[in-house]
Short mmCIF file of C-alpha atoms in Angstrom, two decimals:
data_model
loop_
_atom_site.label_atom_id
_atom_site.label_comp_id
_atom_site.label_asym_id
_atom_site.label_seq_id
_atom_site.Cartn_x
_atom_site.Cartn_y
_atom_site.Cartn_z
CA MET A 1 57.49 63.83 103.34
CA MET A 2 60.57 63.44 101.15
CA ARG A 3 59.22 66.10 98.81
CA LEU A 4 58.66 68.52 101.71
CA ARG A 5 62.20 67.95 102.98
CA SER A 6 63.60 68.64 99.52
CA LEU A 7 61.56 71.83 99.26
CA PHE A 8 62.75 72.92 102.71
CA ALA A 9 66.37 72.28 101.72
CA VAL A 10 65.96 74.36 98.57
CA MET A 11 64.43 77.22 100.60
CA ILE A 12 67.37 77.17 103.03
CA LEU A 13 69.90 77.15 100.17
CA THR A 14 68.10 80.05 98.46
CA GLN A 15 68.22 82.09 101.67
CA LEU A 16 71.94 81.47 102.03
CA LEU A 17 72.69 82.31 98.41
CA THR A 18 70.87 85.64 98.70
CA ALA A 19 72.29 86.60 102.11
CA GLN A 20 75.41 88.63 102.77
CA PRO A 21 78.50 86.83 104.15
CA LEU A 22 79.45 86.87 107.79
CA GLU A 23 83.16 86.93 106.97
CA MET A 24 85.63 86.48 104.13
CA LEU A 25 89.02 84.77 104.51
CA GLN A 26 92.03 85.14 102.21
CA LEU A 27 94.99 82.77 102.39
CA ARG A 28 98.23 84.71 101.96
CA GLU A 29 101.93 83.99 102.31
CA ASP A 30 102.04 85.62 105.76
CA GLY A 31 98.77 84.26 107.17
CA ILE A 32 95.01 84.37 106.77
CA ALA A 33 93.50 87.81 106.19
CA GLN A 34 90.16 87.87 108.02
CA TRP A 35 87.50 90.30 106.80
CA SER A 36 84.24 91.04 108.63
CA TYR A 37 81.21 92.12 106.59
CA VAL A 38 80.11 95.63 107.62
CA ASP A 39 77.77 96.91 104.90
CA GLY A 40 76.48 96.41 101.40
CA ASP A 41 73.42 95.58 99.36
CA GLU A 42 72.28 92.31 97.77
CA PHE A 43 69.65 94.19 95.70
CA ASN A 44 67.00 91.56 96.42
CA GLU A 45 64.20 93.91 97.46
CA SER A 46 61.43 95.26 95.25
CA SER A 47 62.87 98.79 95.16
CA ILE A 48 66.13 100.60 95.88
CA ASN A 49 66.77 101.54 99.51
CA GLU A 50 66.55 105.34 99.36
CA LYS A 51 68.10 105.66 102.83
CA ALA A 52 71.25 103.99 101.54
CA TRP A 53 71.44 105.26 97.96
CA ARG A 54 70.67 108.23 95.74
CA LYS A 55 70.26 108.08 91.96
CA SER A 56 72.43 111.07 91.10
CA TYR A 57 75.58 112.82 92.22
CA PRO A 58 74.99 115.23 95.13
CA TRP A 59 76.20 118.04 92.89
CA GLY A 60 74.20 117.22 89.78
CA ARG A 61 72.93 114.84 87.12
CA SER A 62 75.42 115.59 84.38
CA LEU A 63 79.19 116.03 84.52
CA GLY A 64 79.75 117.54 81.09
CA SER A 65 83.22 116.57 79.80
CA ASN A 66 81.73 115.26 76.54
CA MET A 67 79.57 112.74 78.38
CA LEU A 68 76.12 112.75 76.80
CA GLN A 69 73.87 111.23 79.47
CA TYR A 70 71.46 112.82 81.92
CA TYR A 71 71.10 110.64 85.02
CA ALA A 72 67.36 110.12 85.42
CA ASP A 73 65.78 108.36 88.41
CA ASP A 74 63.67 106.04 86.24
CA ASN A 75 66.77 104.56 84.61
CA THR A 76 67.98 102.94 87.84
CA PHE A 77 65.86 100.09 89.22
CA LEU A 78 65.85 96.59 90.72
CA GLU A 79 64.71 93.60 88.70
CA GLU A 80 65.04 89.86 89.37
CA GLY A 81 67.55 90.38 92.19
CA LEU A 82 69.76 92.72 90.17
CA LEU A 83 70.52 96.42 90.20
CA LYS A 84 70.05 97.67 86.64
CA MET A 85 71.19 101.00 85.22
CA GLU A 86 69.75 101.48 81.75
CA ALA A 87 71.02 103.74 78.97
CA ARG A 88 68.26 105.03 76.71
CA LYS A 89 68.09 107.18 73.61
CA GLN A 90 65.44 109.71 74.60
CA ASP A 91 65.18 113.51 74.69
CA THR A 92 64.94 115.15 78.12
CA LEU A 93 64.85 118.89 78.88
CA ALA A 94 66.56 119.29 82.24
CA LYS A 95 69.17 121.09 84.32
CA GLY A 96 72.43 119.21 84.64
CA ILE A 97 73.02 120.89 88.00
CA PRO A 98 69.58 121.43 89.58
CA TYR A 99 70.56 124.28 91.93
CA TRP A 100 72.23 126.40 89.20
CA ASP A 101 70.44 128.87 86.94
CA ALA A 102 69.28 127.55 83.59
CA ASP A 103 71.60 129.83 81.57
CA LYS A 104 74.77 129.13 83.54
CA ILE A 105 77.52 127.60 81.38
CA LEU A 106 78.85 124.12 82.23
CA ASN A 107 82.46 123.03 81.82
CA ASP A 108 81.71 121.62 78.37
CA GLY A 109 80.58 125.05 77.14
CA THR A 110 76.84 124.28 77.07
CA LYS A 111 74.01 125.82 79.10
CA ASN A 112 72.97 124.19 82.35
CA GLU A 113 69.42 123.63 81.11
CA LYS A 114 69.29 121.94 77.74
CA VAL A 115 67.87 118.99 75.88
CA TYR A 116 69.77 115.80 76.62
CA ASN A 117 69.42 113.21 73.86
CA TYR A 118 70.34 110.33 76.15
CA THR A 119 69.48 109.26 79.70
CA SER A 120 71.18 106.72 81.92
CA GLY A 121 71.33 105.44 85.49
CA MET A 122 73.62 105.50 88.51
CA LEU A 123 73.79 104.92 92.28
CA PHE A 124 75.68 106.99 94.85
CA SER A 125 75.95 105.76 98.45
CA GLU A 126 74.69 108.00 101.24
CA LYS A 127 77.39 106.63 103.56
CA LYS A 128 81.11 107.17 103.28
CA TYR A 129 83.68 104.50 104.06
CA TYR A 130 87.34 104.66 105.02
CA GLN A 131 89.53 101.72 103.96
CA GLY A 132 88.36 98.13 103.71
CA TYR A 133 87.58 95.58 101.01
CA PHE A 134 84.99 96.68 98.44
CA GLU A 135 83.60 94.07 96.05
CA ALA A 136 80.77 93.88 93.54
CA ARG A 137 79.55 91.12 91.27
CA LEU A 138 78.56 92.73 88.01
CA LYS A 139 78.22 92.46 84.24
CA THR A 140 79.44 95.31 82.06
CA SER A 141 77.64 96.97 79.13
CA LYS A 142 78.21 96.12 75.47
CA GLY A 143 78.42 98.74 72.75
CA LYS A 144 80.72 101.49 71.53
CA GLY A 145 80.80 104.54 73.78
CA TYR A 146 79.49 102.92 76.97
CA PHE A 147 81.45 103.55 80.17
CA PRO A 148 80.17 101.40 83.08
CA ALA A 149 82.09 101.97 86.32
CA PHE A 150 82.34 100.91 89.97
CA TRP A 151 84.40 103.41 91.97
CA LEU A 152 85.00 105.27 95.24
CA TYR A 153 85.18 109.04 95.52
CA GLY A 154 85.86 111.13 98.61
CA ALA A 155 84.69 114.50 97.23
CA ASN A 156 88.17 115.86 97.94
CA PRO A 157 90.61 117.06 95.28
CA ASN A 158 92.14 114.15 93.41
CA GLU A 159 91.15 111.30 95.76
CA GLU A 160 89.52 108.44 93.88
CA ILE A 161 89.68 104.65 93.49
CA ASP A 162 88.52 103.19 90.18
CA ILE A 163 87.84 99.50 90.85
CA ILE A 164 86.55 99.02 87.32
CA GLU A 165 86.16 101.43 84.42
CA ALA A 166 85.03 99.49 81.37
CA LYS A 167 84.52 100.42 77.73
CA GLY A 168 81.69 98.79 75.82
CA GLU A 169 83.87 98.24 72.75
CA ARG A 170 86.64 96.55 74.81
CA PRO A 171 84.85 93.51 76.28
CA PHE A 172 88.05 91.63 77.16
CA SER A 173 89.69 94.28 79.35
CA TYR A 174 88.95 96.90 81.98
CA HIS A 175 90.71 99.85 83.57
CA VAL A 176 91.80 100.41 87.19
CA ASP A 177 93.26 103.51 88.76
CA MET A 178 94.00 105.36 91.98
CA HIS A 179 94.11 109.15 92.24
CA CYS A 180 95.65 111.01 95.15
CA PRO A 181 97.28 114.41 95.73
CA ASP A 182 100.86 113.09 95.47
CA GLY A 183 100.36 111.47 92.08
CA CYS A 184 100.03 107.91 93.33
CA SER A 185 98.88 106.58 89.97
CA ASP A 186 102.24 107.35 88.34
CA TYR A 187 104.31 104.32 87.36
CA ARG A 188 107.25 103.47 85.14
CA LYS A 189 106.25 101.60 82.01
CA PHE A 190 108.93 100.26 79.62
CA LEU A 191 111.36 103.19 79.94
CA TRP A 192 112.57 103.79 83.49
CA TRP A 193 112.83 107.58 83.11
CA ARG A 194 109.30 108.00 81.74
CA THR A 195 106.17 107.80 83.90
CA SER A 196 102.51 107.30 83.08
CA SER A 197 99.67 108.61 85.20
CA TYR A 198 96.54 107.14 83.73
CA GLY A 199 96.11 103.87 85.58
CA ASP A 200 96.32 100.50 83.92
CA TRP A 201 94.30 98.18 81.68
CA ILE A 202 93.79 94.59 82.84
CA ASP A 203 93.54 92.19 79.90
CA LEU A 204 91.53 88.98 80.23
CA ASP A 205 90.42 85.99 78.16
CA GLU A 206 86.75 86.39 79.09
CA ASP A 207 84.02 88.59 77.62
CA LEU A 208 83.05 90.84 80.53
CA THR A 209 79.80 91.86 78.84
CA SER A 210 78.40 88.31 78.68
CA GLU A 211 78.89 86.98 82.23
CA PHE A 212 78.94 88.25 85.81
CA HIS A 213 82.33 88.56 87.52
CA ASN A 214 83.58 89.72 90.89
CA TYR A 215 85.55 92.99 90.96
CA ALA A 216 87.13 94.29 94.16
CA GLY A 217 89.46 96.90 95.60
CA GLU A 218 91.38 96.35 98.83
CA TRP A 219 92.07 99.74 100.40
CA VAL A 220 94.65 99.53 103.18
CA PRO A 221 97.11 102.10 104.55
CA GLY A 222 99.64 102.85 101.84
CA GLU A 223 98.15 101.07 98.84
CA ILE A 224 95.22 99.75 96.82
CA VAL A 225 95.07 96.19 95.46
CA PHE A 226 92.64 95.34 92.66
CA TYR A 227 91.00 91.89 92.29
CA PHE A 228 89.15 90.03 89.55
CA ASP A 229 87.26 86.89 90.60
CA ASP A 230 89.22 86.75 93.87
CA GLN A 231 92.62 86.94 92.13
CA ALA A 232 94.79 89.99 92.75
CA LYS A 233 95.56 91.67 89.43
CA ASP A 234 97.18 95.04 90.13
CA GLN A 235 98.39 97.27 92.94
CA TRP A 236 99.20 100.93 93.52
CA ALA A 237 101.11 102.61 96.33
CA GLY A 238 99.80 105.84 97.82
CA ASN A 239 97.75 107.25 100.69
CA LEU A 240 94.16 108.48 100.64
CA GLU A 241 93.18 110.51 103.68
CA HIS A 242 89.40 110.91 103.35
CA PRO A 243 86.36 108.59 103.52
CA ALA A 244 84.71 107.89 100.17
CA ASN A 245 81.29 107.19 98.71
CA VAL A 246 80.58 104.07 96.65
CA ILE A 247 79.41 104.79 93.10
CA PHE A 248 78.00 102.79 90.18
CA ASN A 249 77.25 104.56 86.92
CA LEU A 250 76.74 103.92 83.22
CA GLY A 251 78.23 106.74 81.17
CA ILE A 252 77.51 107.47 77.50
CA SER A 253 80.49 109.05 75.79
CA GLY A 254 80.55 111.61 73.01
CA ARG A 255 84.34 111.90 73.00
CA GLU A 256 86.30 111.81 69.78
CA GLY A 257 89.87 110.70 69.22
CA GLY A 258 92.03 107.62 69.45
CA GLY A 259 93.09 107.66 73.10
CA SER A 260 92.38 104.85 75.55
CA PHE A 261 89.31 106.68 76.86
CA ASP A 262 88.27 108.32 73.60
CA GLY A 263 85.70 106.98 71.20
CA GLY A 264 82.05 107.85 71.65
CA ILE A 265 78.83 106.22 70.55
CA ASP A 266 78.05 105.73 66.86
CA GLU A 267 75.41 104.11 64.64
CA THR A 268 76.42 100.63 65.90
CA THR A 269 75.75 101.43 69.58
CA PRO A 270 72.68 99.49 70.80
CA PHE A 271 69.92 101.20 72.80
CA PRO A 272 68.68 100.49 75.36
CA GLN A 273 71.60 98.83 77.17
CA THR A 274 72.04 97.94 80.85
CA PHE A 275 74.83 97.82 83.41
CA GLU A 276 73.89 95.11 85.93
CA VAL A 277 75.07 94.53 89.52
CA ASP A 278 74.25 91.43 91.57
CA TYR A 279 75.57 92.74 94.89
CA VAL A 280 78.04 95.08 96.56
CA ARG A 281 79.78 94.07 99.80
CA ILE A 282 82.07 95.99 102.12
CA TYR A 283 84.38 94.42 104.71
CA ASP A 284 86.73 95.58 107.47
CA ARG A 285 89.86 93.60 108.25
CA ILE A 286 89.86 92.17 111.78
CA ASP A 287 92.74 89.67 112.17
CA GLU A 288 95.12 90.64 114.94
CA GLY A 289 98.25 92.53 113.90
CA TRP A 290 97.23 93.00 110.26
CA LYS A 291 98.27 96.66 110.11
CA GLU A 292 101.77 95.77 111.28
CA LYS A 293 101.96 93.05 108.61
CA GLU A 294 100.94 95.48 105.87
CA GLU A 295 103.36 98.12 107.11
CA ALA A 296 106.24 95.64 107.13
CA ARG A 297 105.39 94.41 103.64
CA LEU A 298 105.18 97.94 102.21
CA ASN A 299 108.46 98.95 103.83
CA LYS A 300 110.13 95.82 102.48
CA LYS A 301 109.25 96.64 98.89
CA GLY A 302 110.20 100.29 99.29
CA ARG A 303 106.77 101.92 98.77
CA LYS A 304 107.54 102.42 95.08
CA LYS A 305 104.88 104.26 93.14
CA LYS A 306 104.59 101.64 90.46
CA LYS A 307 102.38 98.77 89.50
CA ASN A 308 103.58 95.19 89.91
CA LYS A 309 101.30 92.59 88.36
CA LYS A 310 103.70 89.66 88.69
CA ARG A 311 104.18 90.08 92.43
CA VAL A 312 100.58 90.91 93.26
CA SER A 313 99.27 87.84 91.42
CA LYS A 314 100.66 85.67 94.24
CA ARG A 315 99.06 87.74 97.00
CA VAL A 316 96.05 85.46 97.59
CA SER A 317 96.04 81.70 96.90
CA ALA A 318 92.55 80.87 98.25
CA THR A 319 89.40 82.68 99.39
CA ALA A 320 86.53 81.51 101.60
CA ARG A 321 83.24 83.29 102.24
CA ILE A 322 81.29 82.28 105.33
CA PHE A 323 77.49 82.64 105.34
CA GLN A 324 75.09 82.02 108.23
CA GLU A 325 71.31 82.32 108.03
CA ASP A 326 68.78 80.96 110.55
CA GLY A 327 71.19 78.43 112.01
CA ASN A 328 72.47 77.20 108.65
CA LEU A 329 76.11 77.50 107.63
CA ARG A 330 77.44 77.73 104.08
CA ILE A 331 81.07 78.22 103.05
CA GLU A 332 82.07 79.05 99.47
CA THR A 333 85.72 78.66 98.46
CA THR A 334 87.79 79.65 95.43
CA GLY A 335 91.48 79.36 94.56
CA LEU A 336 94.12 76.68 94.10
CA ALA A 337 95.00 76.18 97.77
CA LYS A 338 92.61 74.44 100.17
CA PHE A 339 91.19 75.37 103.55
CA SER A 340 90.16 72.80 106.14
CA PHE A 341 87.22 73.63 108.41
CA ARG A 342 86.24 72.41 111.87
CA LEU A 343 83.39 73.27 114.20
CA VAL A 344 84.28 73.44 117.90
CA ASN A 345 82.50 74.51 121.07
CA GLU A 346 83.55 77.28 123.47
CA GLU A 347 86.00 74.91 125.17
CA GLY A 348 87.61 74.07 121.84
CA VAL A 349 86.23 70.53 121.72
CA LEU A 350 85.76 69.24 118.18
CA LEU A 351 82.12 68.97 117.15
CA LYS A 352 82.44 68.24 113.44
CA GLU A 353 84.91 68.31 110.58
CA LEU A 354 83.44 69.82 107.43
CA ASP A 355 84.08 68.40 103.97
CA GLN A 356 83.91 70.39 100.75
CA ASN A 357 81.89 69.12 97.82
CA THR A 358 83.17 69.04 94.25
CA GLU A 359 82.07 72.65 93.68
CA GLY A 360 84.15 73.94 96.59
CA SER A 361 81.25 74.65 98.94
CA ILE A 362 80.14 73.40 102.35
CA GLU A 363 76.67 73.33 103.87
CA CYS A 364 75.78 72.46 107.45
CA ASN A 365 72.77 72.77 109.78
CA LEU A 366 74.26 74.13 113.01
CA SER A 367 71.19 73.26 115.06
CA GLU A 368 72.05 69.60 114.53
CA ILE A 369 75.56 70.18 115.88
CA SER A 370 75.05 72.08 119.14
CA ASP A 371 72.53 74.13 121.12
CA GLY A 372 75.23 76.59 122.21
CA VAL A 373 77.73 78.90 120.55
CA VAL A 374 79.76 77.27 117.79
CA TRP A 375 83.15 78.39 116.53
CA LEU A 376 84.49 77.77 113.05
CA ARG A 377 88.22 77.09 112.78
CA SER A 378 89.61 77.59 109.29
CA ARG A 379 93.10 76.28 108.59
CA ALA A 380 95.48 76.40 105.63
CA ASN A 381 99.27 76.21 105.19
CA GLY A 382 99.81 76.16 108.96
CA PHE A 383 97.70 79.28 109.60
CA GLU A 384 94.37 79.44 111.43
CA ALA A 385 91.44 81.85 111.70
CA THR A 386 88.53 81.56 114.13
CA THR A 387 85.00 82.78 113.43
CA LYS A 388 82.23 82.94 116.03
CA LEU A 389 78.92 81.60 114.73
CA GLY A 390 75.52 82.30 116.24
CA LYS A 391 73.44 79.76 118.09
#
């Protein structure tokens, strides 16, 4: 009997670990930001959901611009609960833009139909999204000339959010950027009269090609905030007016030069190589009055078109993700500050106080607490958020 109970507990935990969150909470200086899960993919099925994703850009399978890869369907697949996009060294005769004539010239000066010496993989969401919190747990690719990326694009001139653009030969840093018609990625760097317009590199002490990490972009009116493992790292002011698709792709560069995005593959580049994604999750913010809070904060700092790493690093001091599956509750927390959690009934009567274990997580069987609706009250630094849980 004890063995069966242990097996049952493991099965419940596995379900919760592979399920999407119900909500995400962020402790901030002005309150608790409450995010409701609206869409995403855990990539736990046997094959990619073709109703949700396509394996190429709508306009073609090659972008030119000295990128060498042809995006082939076979190079994007699910394996062991992961989305994998694989770069391969293989010859493929194909049209970069399927609906163009074979002899039409691409922007890199080559014919539309040609032999590609390399293939790779990508995913492009069928849905578009407007604002929210976009996060993915992923591991970047290792090797000179690889460009793995997680980004949003609205198919409108100069509207783009680059949550992560990595280079295989720079395993301890990654690039973020925001593009919009009014030049929102411009910022002053070192000299006040000189501006840069090519985003920013985030330097870290960890090898991004060896472990999975969480990368996110918070898109709210007036700005984008970029996160690494739940810590805000960079921010950009500017407005994007159009919904955007979610994109993952593994580029193979043939660029030459010494710029930050130059440097293509060479004899040291390993093939095949994968870009791996554990999940992608999309949230909408739901706490009352949040737009007014963001507007006041942006007005206070003057809406300057510049990055501010020092200030943004204090934006979030703790994060909690709330999971519920078949009557079982799990809460995962990160950050230096601490939440306290209570379960109450519809009348607000306390049912149970929840204690975190040493790993910062909480597990609870709700069916043992109440037969009715249960509410979770999350508190920190004098602020409170309430989450309705199912029966």
